[in-house]
Amino acid sequence: MKTINKFLSRFGFYLFCALAILIEILALILFFAFLADKAPFLWVLFGVIYFGSVLSIINRNTAPENKVTWLVIIFSLPGVGTLFYVMFFDRHIEKKERVHYEKISKKALLSVLTPEQHPTLAKLRNQDPTTYGLLHGLMKADPTAQPYGQSQSQYFSLGEEMWQQMLSDLRSAQHFIFMEYYIVELGQMWDSILAILIEKAAQGVEVRFMYDDIGCMLTLPNDYDAQLRKYGIKASRFNRLTPKVSVVYNNRSHRKITVIDGQIGYTGGINLADEYINLRVRFGHWKDGGIRLEGEAVKGLTKLFLLNWDINAMEVSDFQHYESYAQPVLSDGALYIPYGSGPKPIYPRYVGKMVYLNLLKQAKDYVYITTPYLIIDYDLTEDLKNAALRGVEVIILMPFIADKPIIQIINRSAYQRLREAGVRIFEYTPGFIHSKNFIVDDIYGVIGTINLDYRSLVHHYENAVFLYNSPSLLASKHDFLETLAVSQEIYDDTLTFKSHHKIIKGLVEVFAPML
């Protein structure tokens, strides 16, 4: 009985929301069925909506894979599928939300220069046209993104290394601490961080902490944000689940950001749970990574945090005030461009995908990619293949032990078509690799939260740092090559696929764009 009560106290609210949403959907379907039965002429209207939906999908400016998914749904379930398309294809923002977002955007863009105004890009235009084009495209896709010099970085090849440095930096906070994470789980890692946050809040340091509601559904009590507020921490659950049908629940915050006094910042693949630092073993050795920024570049992470905080909390922060804490440090000679990516209509373009595509197109010598997932669309698949076909060394490093068995089937189903074009694929034999890194020609790189899958590239709020001529690029390259030494390369006879694997692959690939 105690076990049942504990389960209901922790998950009861989420079960209630899920049940309420299901009832809403069923009630809506039954309502339309009832109307059609009582008024047969409505079938004519349904037919018009049906064919209108098909034409709408075909003519939409969206990825072909997305069109195929919705056409399959509509053709398979003409009535219900059409209703789902009308309800869920687009995320509609209410007027109140739109007005609020416009206020936030104005604040966020007050100190932002366009590519045409920025002196760094003016220099690059003649000196380095390739880099100019990459940065110009990034700044157009995410208008808040800016190139920063007068900064330094440190690359971490393991979560446990970054955790220890983060604890030291958190203890030094004097003004504010901002943290946003997809997963937070009770345990040694989180306990050590929470103790410092409580101490700093008691000292008068402003502490804001945001975690994803569904991301932490299985790891934190339902009322954990209220518990944190009792300690003086400004806590918020991102995109909180409510008993209401909405496509917005598919847009989670997958970001991992820590900002300390606007001067030190962290991001990467590492969440706040013990498996990320190998204190808990789930899928063998957990290989993760991240980056520490210091100096002007932290302004970008500060801005990204405040944007999501204000969207979620319906507040309007003083962006310039918090950004002003960042002070220049002796430059390591690099440019750092923190940027965000996310769902439409907040982000009109798929920023994360665009950056990856542009890097693949510009690569001359090599592209080294680390990702836990490989569920990609036609565009990314073709650009990976084209890079390899023109002689670029393309290597993708994946997990040997997957966190989800079905994901391993889908990951591996993508190997053959890439390998046929010359892409080399390795799996990290000791366990699970969770880093999300791109390294290109010793010149460019990306370290952040953006996986090579639809969820990261289309649906989630994500963040990353674009690196140009950074010492951290060489450190991440060294880490990549060392990791290859303990990984197995995939060949034609390395893996075997059973017939049911092919069925699973086919089904998941059809519906992947909306999952």
Coordinates of C-alpha atoms in Angstrom, one line a residue:
M1 CA 0.0 0.0 0.0
K2 CA 2.8 2.4 0.8
T3 CA 4.4 1.6 -2.5
I4 CA 1.2 2.5 -4.3
N5 CA 0.7 5.7 -2.4
K6 CA 4.3 6.7 -3.1
F7 CA 3.8 6.0 -6.8
L8 CA 0.5 8.0 -6.9
S9 CA 2.0 10.9 -5.0
R10 CA 4.9 11.1 -7.5
F11 CA 3.2 10.3 -10.8
G12 CA -0.5 10.7 -10.0
F13 CA -0.7 14.2 -11.4
Y14 CA 1.0 13.2 -14.7
L15 CA -1.3 10.2 -15.0
F16 CA -4.3 12.4 -14.4
C17 CA -3.1 14.9 -17.1
A18 CA -2.5 12.0 -19.6
L19 CA -5.9 10.6 -18.9
A20 CA -7.6 14.0 -19.2
I21 CA -5.9 14.7 -22.5
L22 CA -7.0 11.2 -23.8
I23 CA -10.6 11.8 -22.7
E24 CA -10.5 15.2 -24.5
I25 CA -9.4 13.7 -27.7
L26 CA -11.9 10.9 -27.6
A27 CA -14.7 13.3 -26.7
L28 CA -13.9 15.4 -29.7
I29 CA -13.8 12.5 -32.0
L30 CA -17.1 11.2 -30.7
F31 CA -18.6 14.6 -30.9
F32 CA -17.8 14.9 -34.6
A33 CA -19.0 11.4 -35.2
F34 CA -22.3 12.2 -33.5
L35 CA -22.8 15.4 -35.6
A36 CA -22.1 13.5 -38.8
D37 CA -24.6 10.9 -37.8
K38 CA -27.3 13.4 -37.0
A39 CA -26.5 15.7 -40.0
P40 CA -25.3 13.6 -43.0
F41 CA -24.6 16.7 -45.0
L42 CA -21.6 17.3 -42.7
W43 CA -19.9 14.4 -44.5
V44 CA -19.6 16.8 -47.5
L45 CA -17.9 19.3 -45.2
F46 CA -15.6 16.6 -43.8
G47 CA -14.8 15.6 -47.4
V48 CA -13.8 19.2 -48.3
I49 CA -11.7 19.5 -45.1
Y50 CA -10.1 16.1 -45.9
F51 CA -9.0 17.1 -49.5
G52 CA -8.1 20.6 -48.3
S53 CA -5.8 19.1 -45.7
V54 CA -4.1 16.8 -48.3
L55 CA -3.5 19.8 -50.6
S56 CA -2.3 21.9 -47.6
I57 CA 0.2 19.2 -46.7
I58 CA 1.5 18.9 -50.2
N59 CA 1.9 22.6 -50.7
R60 CA 3.4 23.4 -47.3
N61 CA 7.0 24.7 -47.0
T62 CA 8.2 21.9 -44.8
A63 CA 10.4 18.8 -44.9
P64 CA 9.3 16.0 -47.3
E65 CA 9.5 13.5 -44.4
N66 CA 7.0 15.6 -42.4
K67 CA 4.6 15.6 -45.3
V68 CA 4.8 11.8 -45.8
T69 CA 4.1 11.2 -42.1
W70 CA 0.9 13.4 -42.1
L71 CA -0.2 12.0 -45.5
V72 CA 0.1 8.4 -44.1
I73 CA -2.0 9.4 -41.0
I74 CA -4.7 11.1 -43.1
F75 CA -4.9 8.3 -45.7
S76 CA -5.0 5.6 -43.0
L77 CA -7.5 7.4 -40.7
P78 CA -9.4 9.8 -43.0
G79 CA -11.6 11.3 -40.3
V80 CA -9.5 11.2 -37.2
G81 CA -6.3 11.8 -39.1
T82 CA -7.7 15.0 -40.7
L83 CA -8.9 16.2 -37.3
F84 CA -5.4 15.5 -35.8
Y85 CA -3.8 17.4 -38.7
V86 CA -6.0 20.5 -38.1
M87 CA -5.3 20.3 -34.3
F88 CA -1.7 19.4 -34.1
F89 CA 0.3 20.2 -37.3
D90 CA 1.1 23.8 -36.3
R91 CA 1.7 25.2 -32.9
H92 CA -0.6 28.2 -32.6
I93 CA 0.4 31.0 -30.2
E94 CA -2.4 32.9 -28.5
K95 CA -2.4 36.7 -28.8
K96 CA -1.3 37.1 -25.1
E97 CA 1.7 34.8 -25.7
R98 CA 2.6 36.5 -29.0
V99 CA 2.6 40.0 -27.4
H100 CA 4.6 38.7 -24.5
Y101 CA 7.2 37.1 -26.8
E102 CA 7.5 40.4 -28.7
K103 CA 8.4 42.2 -25.5
I104 CA 11.0 39.6 -24.6
S105 CA 12.5 39.8 -28.1
K106 CA 12.9 43.6 -27.9
K107 CA 14.7 43.3 -24.6
A108 CA 16.9 40.5 -25.9
L109 CA 17.8 42.3 -29.1
L110 CA 18.7 45.7 -27.5
S111 CA 22.4 45.0 -27.5
V112 CA 22.5 42.9 -30.6
L113 CA 24.2 43.8 -33.9
T114 CA 23.1 42.5 -37.2
P115 CA 25.7 40.7 -39.5
E116 CA 25.9 43.9 -41.5
Q117 CA 26.6 46.0 -38.4
H118 CA 29.1 43.7 -36.6
P119 CA 32.8 44.8 -37.0
T120 CA 34.0 41.2 -36.7
L121 CA 32.0 40.1 -39.7
A122 CA 33.1 43.1 -41.6
K123 CA 36.8 42.0 -41.2
L124 CA 36.0 38.4 -42.0
R125 CA 34.1 39.3 -45.2
N126 CA 37.4 39.9 -47.1
Q127 CA 39.9 38.0 -44.9
D128 CA 37.9 34.7 -44.6
P129 CA 34.8 34.5 -46.8
T130 CA 34.0 30.9 -45.7
T131 CA 33.8 31.8 -42.0
Y132 CA 32.0 35.0 -42.9
G133 CA 29.3 33.0 -44.6
L134 CA 29.0 30.5 -41.8
L135 CA 28.6 33.2 -39.1
H136 CA 26.4 35.4 -41.3
G137 CA 24.0 32.4 -41.8
L138 CA 24.0 31.6 -38.1
M139 CA 23.2 35.2 -37.0
K140 CA 20.4 35.4 -39.5
A141 CA 18.9 32.1 -38.3
D142 CA 19.2 33.1 -34.6
P143 CA 19.1 36.9 -34.4
T144 CA 20.3 36.8 -30.8
A145 CA 23.5 35.0 -31.7
Q146 CA 26.7 37.1 -31.6
P147 CA 30.4 36.4 -32.2
Y148 CA 32.5 37.1 -29.0
G149 CA 36.2 37.4 -28.6
Q150 CA 38.0 38.3 -25.4
S151 CA 36.9 34.9 -24.0
Q152 CA 38.5 31.6 -23.0
S153 CA 37.2 28.1 -23.0
Q154 CA 37.9 24.7 -21.4
Y155 CA 36.8 21.4 -23.0
F156 CA 35.7 18.5 -20.7
S157 CA 35.8 15.0 -22.1
L158 CA 33.9 13.5 -19.1
G159 CA 31.0 14.6 -17.0
E160 CA 32.8 14.0 -13.7
E161 CA 35.6 16.4 -14.7
M162 CA 33.1 19.1 -15.5
W163 CA 31.1 18.5 -12.4
Q164 CA 34.1 19.2 -10.1
Q165 CA 35.0 22.4 -11.9
M166 CA 31.4 23.5 -11.8
L167 CA 31.1 23.0 -8.1
S168 CA 34.2 25.2 -7.6
D169 CA 32.8 28.0 -9.8
L170 CA 29.3 27.8 -8.1
R171 CA 31.0 28.4 -4.7
S172 CA 32.5 31.6 -6.1
A173 CA 29.2 33.2 -7.2
Q174 CA 28.5 36.6 -5.8
H175 CA 25.7 38.1 -7.9
F176 CA 23.6 35.4 -9.6
I177 CA 23.4 31.8 -10.7
F178 CA 21.2 30.7 -13.7
M179 CA 20.7 27.0 -14.4
E180 CA 18.5 25.3 -17.0
Y181 CA 18.5 21.5 -17.4
Y182 CA 16.4 18.8 -19.2
I183 CA 17.0 16.2 -16.5
V184 CA 17.6 16.6 -12.8
E185 CA 17.7 13.5 -10.6
L186 CA 18.0 13.2 -6.9
G187 CA 21.5 11.8 -6.1
Q188 CA 25.0 12.7 -5.2
M189 CA 25.6 15.1 -8.2
W190 CA 22.4 17.1 -7.7
D191 CA 22.8 17.1 -3.9
S192 CA 26.2 18.6 -4.1
I193 CA 25.0 21.3 -6.4
L194 CA 21.8 22.0 -4.4
A195 CA 23.7 22.5 -1.2
I196 CA 25.7 25.3 -2.9
L197 CA 22.6 26.8 -4.4
I198 CA 20.8 26.9 -1.0
E199 CA 23.9 28.4 0.6
K200 CA 24.2 31.1 -2.1
A201 CA 20.5 32.0 -2.0
A202 CA 20.8 32.5 1.8
Q203 CA 23.7 34.9 1.1
G204 CA 21.6 37.0 -1.1
V205 CA 22.8 35.7 -4.5
E206 CA 20.0 35.5 -7.0
V207 CA 19.5 31.9 -7.9
R208 CA 17.2 30.9 -10.8
F209 CA 16.7 27.2 -11.6
M210 CA 14.6 25.8 -14.4
Y211 CA 14.1 22.2 -15.3
D212 CA 11.9 20.5 -17.9
D213 CA 8.7 19.2 -16.5
I214 CA 8.3 16.0 -18.6
G215 CA 12.1 15.5 -18.7
C216 CA 12.1 15.2 -14.9
M217 CA 8.7 13.4 -14.6
L218 CA 10.4 10.2 -13.5
T219 CA 13.3 11.7 -11.6
L220 CA 11.8 14.5 -9.3
P221 CA 8.7 14.8 -7.2
N222 CA 5.8 16.6 -8.9
D223 CA 6.0 19.6 -6.5
Y224 CA 9.8 19.9 -6.5
D225 CA 9.8 23.5 -7.8
A226 CA 7.8 24.5 -4.7
Q227 CA 10.3 22.7 -2.5
L228 CA 13.2 24.7 -4.1
R229 CA 11.3 28.0 -3.6
K230 CA 11.2 27.3 0.1
Y231 CA 15.0 27.5 0.0
G232 CA 14.9 30.9 -1.6
I233 CA 15.6 29.6 -5.1
K234 CA 13.5 31.0 -7.9
A235 CA 12.5 27.6 -9.4
S236 CA 10.4 26.9 -12.5
R237 CA 9.2 23.9 -14.4
F238 CA 9.6 24.4 -18.2
N239 CA 6.4 23.9 -20.2
R240 CA 4.5 22.4 -17.4
L241 CA 2.1 19.6 -18.2
T242 CA -1.6 20.4 -17.7
P243 CA -4.7 18.4 -18.4
K244 CA -5.3 20.2 -21.7
V245 CA -4.8 19.0 -25.3
S246 CA -1.9 20.9 -26.9
V247 CA 0.9 20.3 -29.4
V248 CA 3.1 22.4 -27.2
Y249 CA 3.9 19.5 -24.9
N250 CA 6.1 18.1 -27.7
N251 CA 8.4 21.1 -27.4
R252 CA 10.6 20.4 -24.4
S253 CA 13.6 22.3 -23.2
H254 CA 16.6 20.0 -23.8
R255 CA 19.0 22.7 -22.9
K256 CA 21.9 22.4 -20.4
I257 CA 23.1 25.8 -19.3
T258 CA 24.8 27.1 -16.2
V259 CA 25.7 30.8 -15.9
I260 CA 27.6 32.2 -12.9
D261 CA 27.7 36.0 -12.4
G262 CA 27.5 36.4 -16.2
Q263 CA 31.2 35.7 -16.3
I264 CA 31.4 31.9 -16.3
G265 CA 29.2 29.6 -18.3
Y266 CA 28.8 25.9 -19.0
T267 CA 27.0 23.8 -21.6
G268 CA 27.2 20.4 -23.3
G269 CA 25.5 17.1 -23.1
I270 CA 25.7 16.7 -19.3
N271 CA 22.5 16.7 -17.2
L272 CA 22.4 16.7 -13.4
A273 CA 22.1 13.0 -12.6
D274 CA 24.5 10.5 -11.3
E275 CA 24.9 8.4 -14.5
Y276 CA 26.3 11.4 -16.3
I277 CA 29.3 11.3 -13.9
N278 CA 29.5 7.5 -13.7
L279 CA 28.4 7.3 -10.1
R280 CA 25.5 5.2 -11.3
V281 CA 26.0 2.6 -14.0
R282 CA 23.1 2.2 -16.4
F283 CA 24.5 1.5 -19.9
G284 CA 28.1 0.8 -19.3
H285 CA 30.6 3.7 -19.1
W286 CA 28.8 7.0 -19.7
K287 CA 30.9 9.1 -22.0
D288 CA 29.8 12.7 -22.1
G289 CA 31.3 16.1 -22.6
G290 CA 30.9 19.9 -22.3
I291 CA 32.6 23.2 -22.4
R292 CA 33.3 26.0 -19.9
L293 CA 33.3 29.6 -21.2
E294 CA 34.7 32.6 -19.4
G295 CA 34.5 36.2 -20.5
E296 CA 32.4 38.0 -23.1
A297 CA 31.0 34.8 -24.7
V298 CA 29.0 34.1 -21.5
K299 CA 26.7 36.9 -22.6
G300 CA 25.3 34.5 -25.1
L301 CA 24.5 31.8 -22.6
T302 CA 22.9 34.4 -20.3
K303 CA 20.7 35.6 -23.1
L304 CA 19.6 32.1 -24.0
F305 CA 18.7 31.3 -20.4
L306 CA 16.7 34.5 -19.9
L307 CA 14.8 34.0 -23.2
N308 CA 13.5 30.5 -22.0
W309 CA 12.9 31.7 -18.5
D310 CA 10.8 34.6 -19.6
I311 CA 8.9 32.6 -22.2
N312 CA 8.1 30.0 -19.5
A313 CA 7.5 32.4 -16.5
M314 CA 5.7 35.1 -18.5
E315 CA 8.3 37.6 -17.2
V316 CA 10.4 40.2 -19.0
S317 CA 13.9 40.3 -17.6
D318 CA 16.5 43.1 -17.9
F319 CA 18.8 41.4 -20.4
Q320 CA 21.3 44.2 -20.5
H321 CA 21.7 44.3 -16.7
Y322 CA 22.6 40.7 -16.5
E323 CA 24.8 40.7 -19.6
S324 CA 26.7 43.7 -18.2
Y325 CA 28.4 41.5 -15.6
A326 CA 30.5 39.8 -18.3
Q327 CA 34.0 41.2 -18.4
P328 CA 36.6 40.6 -21.1
V329 CA 39.4 38.2 -20.3
L330 CA 42.7 37.6 -22.1
S331 CA 41.5 36.1 -25.4
D332 CA 42.6 32.6 -26.4
G333 CA 42.4 33.8 -30.1
A334 CA 39.0 32.2 -30.8
L335 CA 35.5 33.4 -31.6
Y336 CA 32.6 31.9 -29.7
I337 CA 29.0 32.1 -30.8
P338 CA 26.5 30.7 -28.3
Y339 CA 23.2 30.1 -30.1
G340 CA 19.8 28.7 -29.6
S341 CA 17.5 26.4 -31.6
G342 CA 13.9 25.5 -31.1
P343 CA 10.5 24.9 -32.5
K344 CA 8.4 27.0 -34.8
P345 CA 7.1 29.7 -34.5
I346 CA 9.5 30.8 -31.8
Y347 CA 12.4 29.9 -34.1
P348 CA 11.3 30.3 -37.7
R349 CA 14.3 28.3 -38.9
Y350 CA 15.8 25.1 -37.7
V351 CA 19.0 26.7 -36.5
G352 CA 20.7 23.5 -35.2
K353 CA 20.1 21.7 -38.5
M354 CA 21.2 24.6 -40.6
V355 CA 24.5 24.9 -38.7
Y356 CA 25.3 21.2 -39.2
L357 CA 24.4 21.4 -42.9
N358 CA 26.6 24.4 -43.5
L359 CA 29.5 22.8 -41.8
L360 CA 29.2 19.7 -43.9
K361 CA 29.1 21.7 -47.0
Q362 CA 32.2 23.7 -46.1
A363 CA 34.4 20.8 -44.8
K364 CA 37.5 20.1 -46.8
D365 CA 39.6 17.6 -44.8
Y366 CA 37.5 16.0 -42.1
V367 CA 34.3 16.0 -40.1
Y368 CA 34.3 14.2 -36.8
I369 CA 30.8 13.8 -35.2
T370 CA 29.8 12.5 -31.8
T371 CA 26.1 11.8 -31.2
P372 CA 24.1 9.3 -29.3
Y373 CA 21.3 9.2 -31.9
L374 CA 21.2 9.0 -35.7
I375 CA 17.7 9.6 -36.8
I376 CA 18.1 12.1 -39.6
D377 CA 16.2 13.4 -42.6
Y378 CA 17.1 13.3 -46.3
D379 CA 19.0 16.6 -46.2
L380 CA 21.4 15.6 -43.5
T381 CA 21.8 12.1 -44.9
E382 CA 22.7 13.4 -48.4
D383 CA 25.1 16.1 -47.1
L384 CA 26.9 13.5 -45.0
K385 CA 27.2 11.2 -48.0
N386 CA 28.2 14.1 -50.3
A387 CA 31.0 15.2 -48.0
A388 CA 32.4 11.7 -47.9
L389 CA 32.0 11.3 -51.7
R390 CA 34.1 14.4 -52.4
G391 CA 37.0 13.0 -50.3
V392 CA 36.3 14.5 -46.8
E393 CA 37.0 12.1 -44.0
V394 CA 33.6 11.7 -42.3
I395 CA 33.6 9.7 -39.0
I396 CA 30.5 9.3 -36.8
L397 CA 31.0 8.0 -33.2
M398 CA 28.0 6.3 -31.7
P399 CA 27.1 4.3 -28.6
F400 CA 27.6 0.5 -28.5
I401 CA 25.2 0.2 -25.6
A402 CA 22.1 2.3 -26.3
D403 CA 19.8 3.9 -23.7
K404 CA 16.8 2.5 -25.6
P405 CA 16.7 -0.8 -27.5
I406 CA 14.4 0.5 -30.2
I407 CA 16.7 3.6 -30.8
Q408 CA 19.7 1.2 -31.3
I409 CA 17.7 -0.5 -34.1
I410 CA 17.0 2.8 -35.8
N411 CA 20.5 4.1 -35.3
R412 CA 22.0 1.1 -36.9
S413 CA 19.5 1.1 -39.8
A414 CA 21.1 4.3 -41.0
Y415 CA 24.6 2.9 -41.1
Q416 CA 24.5 1.1 -44.4
R417 CA 23.4 3.9 -46.7
L418 CA 26.0 6.2 -45.1
R419 CA 28.8 3.7 -45.3
E420 CA 28.1 3.0 -48.9
A421 CA 29.1 6.6 -49.6
G422 CA 32.3 6.3 -47.6
V423 CA 31.2 7.5 -44.1
R424 CA 33.0 5.6 -41.4
I425 CA 31.0 4.7 -38.3
F426 CA 32.3 3.6 -34.9
E427 CA 30.5 2.5 -31.8
Y428 CA 31.9 3.3 -28.3
T429 CA 32.5 -0.2 -26.9
P430 CA 32.7 0.5 -23.2
G431 CA 29.2 1.8 -23.1
F432 CA 27.0 4.8 -23.9
I433 CA 28.2 8.0 -25.5
H434 CA 26.1 11.1 -25.0
S435 CA 28.3 14.0 -26.3
K436 CA 27.0 16.2 -29.2
N437 CA 30.1 17.5 -30.9
F438 CA 31.0 18.5 -34.5
I439 CA 34.7 19.1 -35.3
V440 CA 35.7 20.3 -38.8
D441 CA 39.2 20.8 -40.3
D442 CA 40.7 22.0 -37.0
I443 CA 38.9 25.3 -37.6
Y444 CA 35.2 25.0 -36.8
G445 CA 33.3 23.1 -34.2
V446 CA 30.0 22.8 -32.3
I447 CA 29.6 21.7 -28.7
G448 CA 26.2 21.7 -27.2
T449 CA 22.9 19.8 -26.7
I450 CA 21.8 19.2 -30.3
N451 CA 21.6 15.5 -31.2
L452 CA 21.3 14.2 -34.8
D453 CA 17.6 13.3 -34.4
Y454 CA 14.2 14.9 -35.2
R455 CA 13.5 15.7 -31.5
S456 CA 16.6 17.9 -31.2
L457 CA 16.6 19.3 -34.7
V458 CA 12.9 20.1 -34.9
H459 CA 10.9 19.9 -31.7
H460 CA 13.1 20.7 -28.7
Y461 CA 14.6 24.0 -27.4
E462 CA 18.3 23.4 -27.7
N463 CA 21.6 25.4 -27.4
A464 CA 25.1 25.1 -28.5
V465 CA 28.4 27.0 -29.0
F466 CA 29.9 27.5 -32.4
L467 CA 33.7 27.6 -32.1
Y468 CA 36.1 29.2 -34.6
N469 CA 39.9 28.7 -34.1
S470 CA 39.4 27.7 -30.5
P471 CA 42.0 25.6 -28.5
S472 CA 39.0 23.6 -27.3
L473 CA 38.6 22.3 -30.9
L474 CA 42.0 20.6 -30.7
A475 CA 41.2 19.3 -27.2
S476 CA 37.9 17.8 -28.5
K477 CA 39.6 16.4 -31.5
H478 CA 42.2 14.7 -29.3
D479 CA 39.4 13.3 -27.2
F480 CA 37.6 12.0 -30.3
L481 CA 40.7 10.2 -31.6
E482 CA 41.4 8.7 -28.2
T483 CA 37.8 7.5 -28.0
L484 CA 38.0 5.9 -31.4
A485 CA 40.9 3.7 -30.1
V486 CA 38.5 2.0 -27.7
S487 CA 35.6 1.8 -30.2
Q488 CA 34.7 -0.7 -32.9
E489 CA 34.4 0.3 -36.5
I490 CA 31.3 -0.9 -38.3
Y491 CA 31.7 -3.1 -41.4
D492 CA 29.2 -5.0 -43.5
D493 CA 29.5 -8.1 -41.4
T494 CA 29.7 -6.4 -38.0
L495 CA 25.9 -6.2 -37.4
T496 CA 23.0 -8.5 -38.3
F497 CA 19.5 -7.3 -38.8
K498 CA 16.5 -9.6 -38.1
S499 CA 13.3 -9.3 -40.1
H500 CA 11.3 -7.7 -37.2
H501 CA 14.1 -5.0 -37.0
K502 CA 13.3 -4.0 -40.6
I503 CA 9.6 -3.7 -39.7
I504 CA 10.4 -1.6 -36.7
K505 CA 12.8 0.6 -38.7
G506 CA 10.2 1.2 -41.4
L507 CA 7.4 2.2 -39.0
V508 CA 9.6 4.4 -36.9
E509 CA 11.1 6.2 -39.9
V510 CA 7.6 7.0 -41.2
F511 CA 6.5 8.6 -37.9
A512 CA 9.9 9.9 -36.7
P513 CA 9.3 13.5 -37.8
M514 CA 6.5 14.0 -35.3
L515 CA 7.8 11.9 -32.4

